[in-house]
CSV table of C-alpha atoms and ligand atoms in Angstrom, one decimal:
chain,number,residue,atom,x,y,z
A,245,MET,CA,-16.0,55.2,-22.4
A,246,ASP,CA,-15.5,58.6,-20.7
A,247,LYS,CA,-12.2,60.1,-19.5
A,248,ASP,CA,-12.8,58.6,-16.1
A,249,GLY,CA,-12.8,55.2,-17.6
A,250,PHE,CA,-16.5,54.4,-17.3
A,251,ASN,CA,-18.9,53.3,-20.0
A,252,ARG,CA,-21.7,55.9,-20.1
A,253,PRO,CA,-24.8,55.8,-22.2
A,254,CYS,CA,-25.1,58.8,-24.5
A,255,ILE,CA,-27.4,60.0,-27.3
A,256,GLN,CA,-25.5,61.1,-30.4
A,257,PRO,CA,-25.9,64.8,-31.1
A,258,GLY,CA,-28.7,65.6,-33.5
A,259,ILE,CA,-30.5,62.4,-32.9
A,260,THR,CA,-34.0,62.5,-31.4
A,261,LEU,CA,-35.1,59.2,-29.9
A,262,PRO,CA,-38.6,58.0,-31.0
A,263,GLU,CA,-41.0,58.3,-28.1
A,264,ASP,CA,-41.4,54.5,-27.7
A,265,VAL,CA,-37.7,54.1,-27.3
A,266,SER,CA,-37.5,56.9,-24.7
A,267,ARG,CA,-40.3,55.2,-22.8
A,268,GLN,CA,-38.4,51.8,-23.0
A,269,ILE,CA,-35.3,53.5,-21.6
A,270,ALA,CA,-37.2,55.3,-18.8
A,271,TRP,CA,-38.7,51.9,-17.8
A,272,SER,CA,-35.6,49.8,-18.0
A,273,CYS,CA,-32.5,51.9,-17.4
A,274,PRO,CA,-31.1,50.8,-14.0
A,275,GLY,CA,-29.9,54.4,-13.4
A,276,LEU,CA,-33.6,55.2,-13.2
A,277,ASN,CA,-35.6,52.2,-12.1
A,278,VAL,CA,-34.7,48.9,-10.6
A,279,LYS,CA,-38.0,47.8,-9.2
A,280,PRO,CA,-38.3,44.0,-9.5
A,281,VAL,CA,-40.9,42.8,-12.0
A,282,GLN,CA,-41.0,39.2,-10.7
A,283,GLU,CA,-42.3,38.2,-7.3
A,284,ASP,CA,-41.2,34.6,-6.7
A,285,GLY,CA,-39.9,33.4,-3.4
A,286,VAL,CA,-40.3,34.8,0.1
A,287,ASN,CA,-38.8,38.0,1.5
A,288,ARG,CA,-35.6,37.3,3.4
A,289,GLY,CA,-34.7,40.8,4.7
A,290,VAL,CA,-31.6,42.3,3.3
A,291,TRP,CA,-31.2,39.4,0.9
A,292,GLY,CA,-34.5,40.1,-0.9
A,293,ARG,CA,-36.9,37.5,-2.2
A,294,LEU,CA,-35.5,33.9,-2.2
A,295,ILE,CA,-36.6,30.4,-2.9
A,296,SER,CA,-33.4,28.9,-1.4
A,297,LEU,CA,-30.0,29.9,-0.1
A,298,THR,CA,-27.2,27.4,-0.2
A,299,THR,CA,-23.5,27.2,-0.6
A,300,GLY,CA,-21.8,25.0,-3.2
A,301,TYR,CA,-19.5,24.9,-6.1
A,302,ALA,CA,-19.0,23.5,-9.6
A,303,SER,CA,-18.5,19.7,-9.5
A,304,ASP,CA,-16.0,20.0,-12.4
A,305,ASP,CA,-12.6,20.7,-10.6
A,306,SER,CA,-11.4,22.8,-13.5
A,307,LEU,CA,-14.4,25.1,-13.5
A,308,ARG,CA,-14.2,25.4,-9.8
A,309,PHE,CA,-10.5,26.3,-9.9
A,310,ASN,CA,-10.7,28.7,-12.8
A,311,GLY,CA,-14.0,30.4,-11.7
A,312,ALA,CA,-14.0,33.6,-9.8
A,313,THR,CA,-15.3,31.8,-6.7
A,314,GLY,CA,-16.4,28.2,-7.0
A,315,GLY,CA,-17.4,28.2,-10.7
A,316,ALA,CA,-21.1,27.8,-9.9
A,317,LEU,CA,-22.1,30.3,-12.5
A,318,SER,CA,-20.1,28.6,-15.2
A,319,ALA,CA,-21.4,25.2,-14.1
A,320,LEU,CA,-25.0,26.4,-14.6
A,321,GLN,CA,-24.1,27.8,-18.1
A,322,LYS,CA,-22.5,24.5,-19.0
A,323,TYR,CA,-25.5,22.6,-17.8
A,324,LEU,CA,-27.8,24.7,-19.9
A,325,LEU,CA,-25.9,24.3,-23.1
A,326,GLU,CA,-25.0,20.6,-22.7
A,327,ASN,CA,-28.6,19.7,-21.9
A,328,GLY,CA,-30.2,21.7,-24.7
A,329,ARG,CA,-32.0,23.9,-22.2
A,330,VAL,CA,-31.0,27.0,-24.2
A,331,ASP,CA,-29.3,27.4,-27.6
A,332,ALA,CA,-26.8,30.0,-26.4
A,333,ILE,CA,-25.5,32.1,-23.6
A,334,VAL,CA,-24.9,35.9,-23.8
A,335,SER,CA,-22.0,36.9,-21.5
A,336,VAL,CA,-18.9,39.0,-21.0
A,337,SER,CA,-15.4,37.9,-21.6
A,338,SER,CA,-12.1,39.6,-22.3
A,339,ASP,CA,-12.0,41.4,-25.7
A,340,PRO,CA,-9.9,39.2,-28.1
A,341,GLU,CA,-8.6,42.4,-29.6
A,342,ASN,CA,-7.7,44.1,-26.3
A,343,PRO,CA,-7.4,41.9,-23.2
A,344,LEU,CA,-7.8,44.9,-21.0
A,345,LEU,CA,-11.4,45.5,-22.2
A,346,CYS,CA,-14.6,43.5,-21.7
A,347,ALA,CA,-16.4,42.2,-24.8
A,348,VAL,CA,-19.9,40.7,-25.0
A,349,SER,CA,-21.0,37.9,-27.3
A,350,SER,CA,-23.2,34.9,-27.6
A,351,PHE,CA,-21.9,31.4,-27.8
A,352,SER,CA,-23.4,27.9,-28.1
A,353,ASP,CA,-20.3,25.7,-27.6
A,354,PRO,CA,-20.2,24.4,-24.0
A,355,THR,CA,-16.4,24.3,-24.1
A,356,GLU,CA,-16.4,28.1,-24.5
A,357,VAL,CA,-17.8,28.5,-20.9
A,358,GLU,CA,-14.4,27.8,-19.3
A,359,ARG,CA,-12.7,30.6,-21.3
A,360,ARG,CA,-15.1,33.1,-19.8
A,361,THR,CA,-14.7,32.1,-16.2
A,362,GLY,CA,-13.7,34.7,-13.6
A,363,SER,CA,-14.7,38.2,-12.6
A,364,ARG,CA,-13.7,41.1,-14.8
A,365,TYR,CA,-13.4,44.1,-12.6
A,366,ALA,CA,-13.8,46.6,-15.4
A,367,PRO,CA,-16.6,48.3,-17.3
A,368,SER,CA,-18.9,45.9,-19.2
A,369,SER,CA,-22.0,46.7,-21.2
A,370,PRO,CA,-23.5,43.3,-22.0
A,371,LEU,CA,-26.7,44.8,-23.3
A,372,GLN,CA,-25.1,47.2,-25.8
A,373,ASP,CA,-26.0,45.0,-28.9
A,374,ILE,CA,-28.5,42.7,-27.2
A,375,MET,CA,-31.2,43.1,-29.9
A,376,ALA,CA,-28.8,42.1,-32.6
A,377,GLU,CA,-27.3,39.3,-30.5
A,378,ILE,CA,-30.7,37.6,-29.8
A,379,LYS,CA,-31.4,37.4,-33.5
A,380,LYS,CA,-28.7,34.7,-33.8
A,381,TYR,CA,-30.5,32.0,-31.7
A,382,ASN,CA,-33.9,31.0,-30.5
A,383,SER,CA,-33.3,30.8,-26.8
A,384,PHE,CA,-30.7,32.2,-24.4
A,385,ALA,CA,-29.4,32.5,-20.9
A,386,PHE,CA,-28.1,35.9,-20.0
A,387,VAL,CA,-25.2,36.5,-17.5
A,388,GLY,CA,-24.5,40.0,-16.3
A,389,LYS,CA,-24.2,42.3,-13.4
A,390,PRO,CA,-27.3,42.9,-11.3
A,391,CYS,CA,-28.0,46.2,-13.1
A,392,ASP,CA,-27.7,44.5,-16.5
A,393,VAL,CA,-30.1,41.8,-15.4
A,394,SER,CA,-32.6,44.4,-14.0
A,395,ALA,CA,-32.5,46.3,-17.3
A,396,LEU,CA,-33.0,43.2,-19.4
A,397,ARG,CA,-35.8,41.7,-17.2
A,398,ARG,CA,-37.6,45.0,-17.2
A,399,ALA,CA,-37.1,45.6,-21.0
A,400,ALA,CA,-38.4,42.1,-21.6
A,401,THR,CA,-41.8,43.1,-20.2
A,402,LEU,CA,-42.1,45.6,-23.1
A,403,ILE,CA,-40.3,43.7,-26.0
A,404,PRO,CA,-41.9,40.4,-26.8
A,405,GLU,CA,-38.7,39.1,-28.6
A,406,LEU,CA,-36.7,39.4,-25.4
A,407,LYS,CA,-39.4,37.9,-23.3
A,408,ASN,CA,-39.7,34.8,-25.6
A,409,LYS,CA,-36.0,34.3,-26.1
A,410,VAL,CA,-34.3,35.0,-22.8
A,411,ARG,CA,-35.1,31.9,-20.7
A,412,TYR,CA,-32.7,32.4,-17.8
A,413,TYR,CA,-31.2,35.4,-16.0
A,414,LEU,CA,-28.0,34.7,-14.1
A,415,SER,CA,-26.0,37.2,-12.0
A,416,PHE,CA,-23.6,37.7,-9.1
A,417,PHE,CA,-23.2,39.9,-6.1
A,418,CYS,CA,-21.6,43.1,-7.2
A,419,ALA,CA,-19.9,45.8,-5.1
A,420,GLY,CA,-19.6,48.1,-8.1
A,421,VAL,CA,-17.8,48.4,-11.5
A,422,PRO,CA,-14.3,49.7,-11.2
A,423,SER,CA,-13.0,52.3,-13.7
A,424,GLN,CA,-11.0,51.1,-16.7
A,425,ASN,CA,-8.3,53.5,-15.4
A,426,ALA,CA,-8.1,51.3,-12.3
A,427,THR,CA,-7.0,48.4,-14.4
A,428,SER,CA,-4.2,50.5,-15.9
A,429,LYS,CA,-3.2,51.6,-12.3
A,430,MET,CA,-3.2,47.9,-11.2
A,431,LEU,CA,-1.0,46.9,-14.1
A,432,GLU,CA,1.4,49.8,-13.4
A,433,LYS,CA,1.7,48.6,-9.8
A,434,MET,CA,2.3,45.1,-11.2
A,435,GLY,CA,5.2,46.5,-13.3
A,436,LEU,CA,3.6,46.1,-16.7
A,437,ASP,CA,2.9,48.7,-19.4
A,438,ASP,CA,-0.8,48.4,-20.1
A,439,LYS,CA,-0.3,48.9,-23.9
A,440,ASN,CA,2.0,45.8,-23.9
A,441,VAL,CA,-0.3,43.4,-22.1
A,442,VAL,CA,-1.5,40.3,-24.0
A,443,SER,CA,-3.5,38.5,-21.3
A,444,LEU,CA,-5.2,39.7,-18.1
A,445,LYS,CA,-7.2,37.8,-15.5
A,446,TYR,CA,-8.6,39.6,-12.5
A,447,ARG,CA,-9.4,36.6,-10.5
A,448,GLY,CA,-9.7,32.8,-10.7
A,449,ASN,CA,-7.0,30.1,-10.6
A,450,GLY,CA,-7.9,29.5,-6.9
A,451,TRP,CA,-10.0,31.3,-4.4
A,452,PRO,CA,-9.8,34.2,-4.3
A,453,GLY,CA,-6.9,33.6,-6.7
A,454,PHE,CA,-4.6,36.3,-8.1
A,455,ALA,CA,-4.9,39.1,-10.6
A,456,SER,CA,-2.4,37.8,-13.3
A,457,ALA,CA,-1.1,39.3,-16.5
A,458,MET,CA,1.5,38.7,-19.2
A,459,ASP,CA,3.1,41.1,-21.6
A,460,ARG,CA,4.3,40.6,-25.2
A,461,GLN,CA,7.8,39.7,-24.0
A,462,GLY,CA,6.4,36.9,-21.9
A,463,LYS,CA,6.9,38.6,-18.6
A,464,GLU,CA,4.3,37.3,-16.1
A,465,VAL,CA,3.2,39.1,-13.0
A,466,ARG,CA,0.5,38.6,-10.4
A,467,MET,CA,-1.1,40.4,-7.5
A,468,SER,CA,-3.1,39.2,-4.5
A,469,TYR,CA,-6.9,39.8,-4.4
A,470,ASN,CA,-6.4,41.9,-1.3
A,471,ASP,CA,-4.0,44.2,-3.1
A,472,SER,CA,-5.9,44.3,-6.5
A,473,TRP,CA,-9.5,44.6,-5.5
A,474,GLY,CA,-8.9,45.7,-1.9
A,475,LYS,CA,-6.4,48.5,-2.5
A,476,ILE,CA,-7.0,49.6,-6.2
A,477,LEU,CA,-10.0,48.4,-8.1
A,478,GLY,CA,-12.6,48.5,-5.3
A,479,HIS,CA,-11.7,52.2,-4.5
A,480,ARG,CA,-12.5,53.4,-8.0
A,481,VAL,CA,-16.1,52.3,-8.7
A,482,LEU,CA,-18.7,54.2,-10.6
A,483,GLY,CA,-20.7,56.8,-8.6
A,484,ARG,CA,-24.0,55.0,-9.4
A,485,CYS,CA,-22.7,51.8,-7.9
A,486,LYS,CA,-22.0,53.5,-4.6
A,487,ILE,CA,-25.8,54.1,-4.1
A,488,CYS,CA,-26.9,50.9,-5.9
A,489,PRO,CA,-30.2,49.6,-4.6
A,490,ASP,CA,-29.4,46.1,-5.9
A,491,GLY,CA,-25.9,44.7,-5.5
A,492,ILE,CA,-27.3,41.2,-4.9
A,493,GLY,CA,-29.0,40.4,-8.1
A,494,GLU,CA,-32.6,40.5,-7.0
A,495,HIS,CA,-33.9,40.3,-10.6
A,496,ALA,CA,-32.0,37.2,-11.5
A,497,ASP,CA,-33.2,33.6,-11.4
A,498,ILE,CA,-30.0,32.6,-9.7
A,499,THR,CA,-27.3,34.9,-8.1
A,500,CYS,CA,-23.9,33.6,-7.0
A,501,ALA,CA,-21.5,35.2,-4.6
A,502,ASP,CA,-18.4,34.5,-2.6
A,503,ALA,CA,-19.0,32.5,0.6
A,504,TRP,CA,-16.2,34.2,2.4
A,505,HIS,CA,-15.1,33.1,5.8
A,506,CYS,CA,-15.0,36.3,7.9
A,507,ASP,CA,-13.3,37.1,11.2
A,508,GLU,CA,-15.0,38.6,14.3
A,509,LYS,CA,-14.7,42.1,12.8
A,510,GLY,CA,-16.1,41.0,9.5
A,511,PHE,CA,-12.9,41.0,7.5
A,512,PRO,CA,-12.8,38.2,5.0
A,513,ASP,CA,-10.1,35.6,5.2
A,514,PHE,CA,-8.4,35.8,1.8
A,515,ARG,CA,-6.1,32.8,2.4
A,516,GLU,CA,-6.2,30.5,-0.7
A,517,ALA,CA,-8.7,27.7,-0.5
A,518,ALA,CA,-11.0,25.7,-2.8
A,519,GLY,CA,-13.7,28.1,-4.0
A,520,VAL,CA,-17.2,28.0,-2.4
A,521,ASN,CA,-20.2,30.1,-3.8
A,522,ALA,CA,-23.2,31.3,-1.9
A,523,ILE,CA,-26.0,30.6,-4.2
A,524,ALA,CA,-29.3,32.5,-4.0
A,525,VAL,CA,-32.1,31.0,-6.0
A,526,ARG,CA,-34.8,33.6,-6.6
A,527,THR,CA,-37.4,32.3,-9.0
A,528,SER,CA,-39.2,29.0,-9.8
A,529,ALA,CA,-37.4,28.9,-13.1
A,530,GLY,CA,-34.1,29.2,-11.2
A,531,ALA,CA,-35.2,26.6,-8.6
A,532,GLU,CA,-35.9,24.1,-11.4
A,533,LEU,CA,-32.6,24.8,-13.1
A,534,PHE,CA,-30.6,24.6,-9.8
A,535,ARG,CA,-32.4,21.3,-8.8
A,536,ASP,CA,-31.6,19.7,-12.2
A,537,ALA,CA,-28.0,21.0,-12.3
A,538,VAL,CA,-27.4,19.5,-8.8
A,539,ARG,CA,-29.2,16.2,-9.7
A,540,ASP,CA,-27.1,15.8,-12.8
A,541,GLY,CA,-23.8,16.4,-11.0
A,542,TYR,CA,-22.9,19.8,-12.3
A,543,ILE,CA,-23.1,21.5,-8.9
A,544,THR,CA,-22.1,20.1,-5.5
A,545,ILE,CA,-24.0,21.5,-2.6
A,546,GLN,CA,-22.1,22.1,0.6
A,547,ASP,CA,-24.7,23.7,3.0
A,548,SER,CA,-28.2,23.1,1.7
A,549,ASP,CA,-29.9,25.7,4.0
A,550,LEU,CA,-27.6,28.7,4.5
A,551,SER,CA,-29.2,31.2,6.9
A,552,GLY,CA,-29.4,34.9,6.1
A,553,SER,CA,-27.4,35.7,9.2
A,554,VAL,CA,-24.5,33.5,8.1
A,555,LEU,CA,-24.6,35.1,4.7
A,556,GLU,CA,-24.4,38.4,6.4
A,557,LYS,CA,-21.2,37.4,8.0
A,558,MET,CA,-19.9,36.3,4.6
A,559,GLN,CA,-21.1,39.5,2.8
A,560,PRO,CA,-21.2,42.3,5.5
A,561,TYR,CA,-20.8,45.0,2.9
A,562,GLN,CA,-23.8,43.9,0.8
A,563,ALA,CA,-25.9,43.6,4.0
A,564,TYR,CA,-24.9,47.1,5.2
A,565,ARG,CA,-25.6,48.9,2.0
A,566,LYS,CA,-29.1,47.5,2.0
A,567,LYS,CA,-29.6,48.9,5.5
A,568,VAL,CA,-28.4,52.4,4.5
A,569,LEU,CA,-30.0,52.5,1.0
A,570,ILE,CA,-32.9,54.8,2.0
A,571,THR,CA,-30.5,57.2,3.6
A,572,ARG,CA,-28.1,57.4,0.8
A,573,THR,CA,-30.9,57.8,-1.7
A,574,LEU,CA,-32.5,60.5,0.3
A,575,ALA,CA,-29.2,62.4,0.5
A,576,CYS,CA,-28.9,62.2,-3.3
A,577,PHE,CA,-32.5,63.4,-3.8
A,578,VAL,CA,-32.1,66.3,-1.4
A,579,THR,CA,-28.8,67.5,-2.8
A,580,ARG,CA,-29.3,67.0,-6.5
A,581,GLY,CA,-32.9,66.0,-7.0
A,582,THR,CA,-32.1,62.6,-8.5
A,583,PHE,CA,-33.3,59.2,-7.4
A,584,ILE,CA,-33.5,55.6,-8.6
A,585,ARG,CA,-36.8,53.9,-8.2
A,586,PHE,CA,-36.8,50.8,-6.1
A,587,LYS,CA,-39.1,49.0,-3.7
A,588,VAL,CA,-39.3,51.4,-0.7
A,589,TRP,CA,-41.1,49.3,1.9
A,590,PRO,CA,-38.5,46.5,2.2
A,591,ALA,CA,-35.7,49.2,2.2
A,592,LEU,CA,-37.5,50.9,5.1
A,593,VAL,CA,-37.7,47.6,7.0
A,594,ASN,CA,-34.0,47.0,6.4
A,595,ALA,CA,-33.2,50.6,7.6
A,596,ILE,CA,-34.5,50.1,11.1
A,597,LYS,CA,-32.0,47.2,11.6
A,598,ILE,CA,-29.1,49.6,12.4
A,599,ASN,CA,-28.4,52.3,14.8
A,600,PRO,CA,-30.0,55.7,13.8
A,601,LEU,CA,-26.7,57.4,14.3
A,602,ARG,CA,-25.4,55.4,11.3
A,603,HIS,CA,-28.1,56.9,9.2
A,604,VAL,CA,-27.0,60.4,10.2
A,605,ARG,CA,-23.4,59.6,9.3
A,606,GLU,CA,-24.4,58.1,6.0
A,607,PHE,CA,-26.6,61.1,5.1
A,608,MET,CA,-23.8,63.5,5.8
A,609,GLY,CA,-21.2,61.4,4.0
A,610,THR,CA,-23.4,61.0,0.9
A,611,THR,CA,-24.3,64.7,0.9
A,612,TYR,CA,-20.6,65.6,1.2
A,613,ARG,CA,-19.7,63.3,-1.7
A,614,VAL,CA,-22.4,64.6,-4.0
A,615,LEU,CA,-21.4,68.2,-3.3
A,616,LYS,CA,-17.8,67.4,-3.9
A,617,GLY,CA,-18.8,65.8,-7.3
A,618,ARG,CA,-17.5,62.3,-6.2
A,619,LEU,CA,-20.9,60.6,-6.6
B,21,LIG,C1,-17.8,44.2,-11.0
B,21,LIG,C2,-17.9,43.0,-10.1
B,21,LIG,C3,-18.1,43.1,-8.7
B,21,LIG,C4,-18.2,42.1,-7.8
B,21,LIG,N1,-18.6,42.3,-6.5
B,21,LIG,C5,-18.8,41.2,-5.7
B,21,LIG,C6,-19.3,41.3,-4.4
B,21,LIG,O1,-19.6,42.4,-3.9
B,21,LIG,N2,-19.5,40.2,-3.6
B,21,LIG,C7,-19.2,39.0,-4.1
B,21,LIG,O2,-19.4,38.0,-3.4
B,21,LIG,N3,-18.7,38.8,-5.4
B,21,LIG,C8,-18.5,39.9,-6.2
B,21,LIG,N4,-18.1,39.7,-7.4
B,21,LIG,C9,-17.6,38.4,-7.8
B,21,LIG,C10,-18.7,37.5,-8.2
B,21,LIG,O3,-19.7,37.6,-7.3
B,21,LIG,C11,-18.3,36.1,-8.4
B,21,LIG,O4,-17.9,36.1,-9.7
B,21,LIG,C12,-19.4,35.1,-8.1
B,21,LIG,O5,-19.2,34.5,-6.8
B,21,LIG,C13,-19.5,34.1,-9.1
B,21,LIG,O6,-18.4,33.3,-9.0
B,21,LIG,P1,-18.3,32.0,-9.9
B,21,LIG,O7,-17.1,31.3,-9.6
B,21,LIG,O8,-19.6,31.2,-9.8
B,21,LIG,O9,-18.2,32.7,-11.3
B,21,LIG,P2,-17.6,32.2,-12.7
B,21,LIG,O10,-18.0,30.7,-12.8
B,21,LIG,O11,-16.2,32.5,-12.7
B,21,LIG,O12,-18.4,33.0,-13.7
B,21,LIG,C14,-18.3,34.4,-13.7
B,21,LIG,C15,-19.3,34.9,-14.8
B,21,LIG,O13,-19.3,36.4,-14.6
B,21,LIG,C16,-19.3,37.0,-15.8
B,21,LIG,N5,-18.6,38.3,-15.7
B,21,LIG,C17,-17.4,38.5,-15.2
B,21,LIG,N6,-17.1,39.8,-15.1
B,21,LIG,C18,-18.2,40.4,-15.6
B,21,LIG,C19,-18.5,41.8,-15.8
B,21,LIG,N7,-17.6,42.8,-15.5
B,21,LIG,N8,-19.7,42.1,-16.3
B,21,LIG,C20,-20.6,41.1,-16.6
B,21,LIG,N9,-20.4,39.8,-16.4
B,21,LIG,C21,-19.2,39.5,-16.0
B,21,LIG,C22,-18.5,36.1,-16.8
B,21,LIG,O14,-19.0,36.2,-18.1
B,21,LIG,C23,-18.9,34.7,-16.2
B,21,LIG,O15,-20.0,34.1,-16.9
B,21,LIG,C24,-18.0,40.8,-8.3
B,21,LIG,C25,-17.7,40.6,-9.7
B,21,LIG,C26,-17.7,41.7,-10.6
B,21,LIG,C27,-17.4,41.4,-12.0
């Protein structure tokens, strides 16, 4: 983790990577390449390739309440383990040694799913020990950010052990990874010393729920989602995330999101309610899993055919960043010569959906941020 509070990949001084490893990195690192390698479903504009788009939630009330949104991601994991569809899940939870940090591990006990519910708005690197992790079982489902899933899915095309063992890729919509320093800032605002904290949850316990923390003396504090994500965490995300070509989990079999109710101006209504996920099924493996999880009562469907335009009202930010992706990327390329590979044609089609003046503004804004070192 660097001084800005972000996990950064680095090569230890004096070590030269073997050529095949360098090639694997160049192919799968999501800072370089996020071109999807699977082509299921049909193209649904800014939402990418889809087999179905629905809203729903975990049928288990406890998972629904404790989940970040409606617990759908957790319900899918529970279904997979309880029905022997995979031996284990690899996912992120809070580090047992330091509740402020994310830790990754594999687990096979379905009761463990509930402990891992909720979003962790802090740096996570669920692939850091993936080759060691997958030695432990024969089949897995992987849960991670869209960039993690992209990296793993692409790496699996090169590494047979990954291809054979990772059976399902699950993800969520992601607006970016906040710095670890943002967590400390949030705790400071909540009136806790971050070195004294024994438990921390960013979300969950309702929808959107509260950020809640407790210190060694038993002092409990909480902060609304609007104040935690809206005013602190969401303002301190990694530069790469600001130009992310895929915040909507296009490489996953199933991607879950918040089915926010938004007002006329697109502001989400953060009044507490029972959580509802938007659920994007992207592959035939995902479609089969989703169908079976619904059939066997793990997930309850609310709207069985959510339209892309309604999802756009629920997730205006994700739709917007797809439309300006080309422009932001072009500005980065022109100012510093870097770019991330993604599918250009769909991005161009998305770009013509907004006023050209927006593109001018985005180009200038991104250029300014690059030159100021903020991106
Ligand atoms: C960094 C970040 C940004 C997000 N941005 C958006 C957004 O733009 N739009 C939106 O709708 N929702 C966003 N979310 C929330 C996420 O979409 C919801 O978690 C999603 O609706 C799934 O809800 P759920 O109730 O089904 O999840 P749960 O059933 O609560 O399951 C959550 C799963 O996410 C995993 N997880 C949590 N934090 C991390 C992490 N840091 N890294 C890897 N895995 C993690 C957990 O292991 C768990 O398996 C974000 C979450 C994160 C962590």
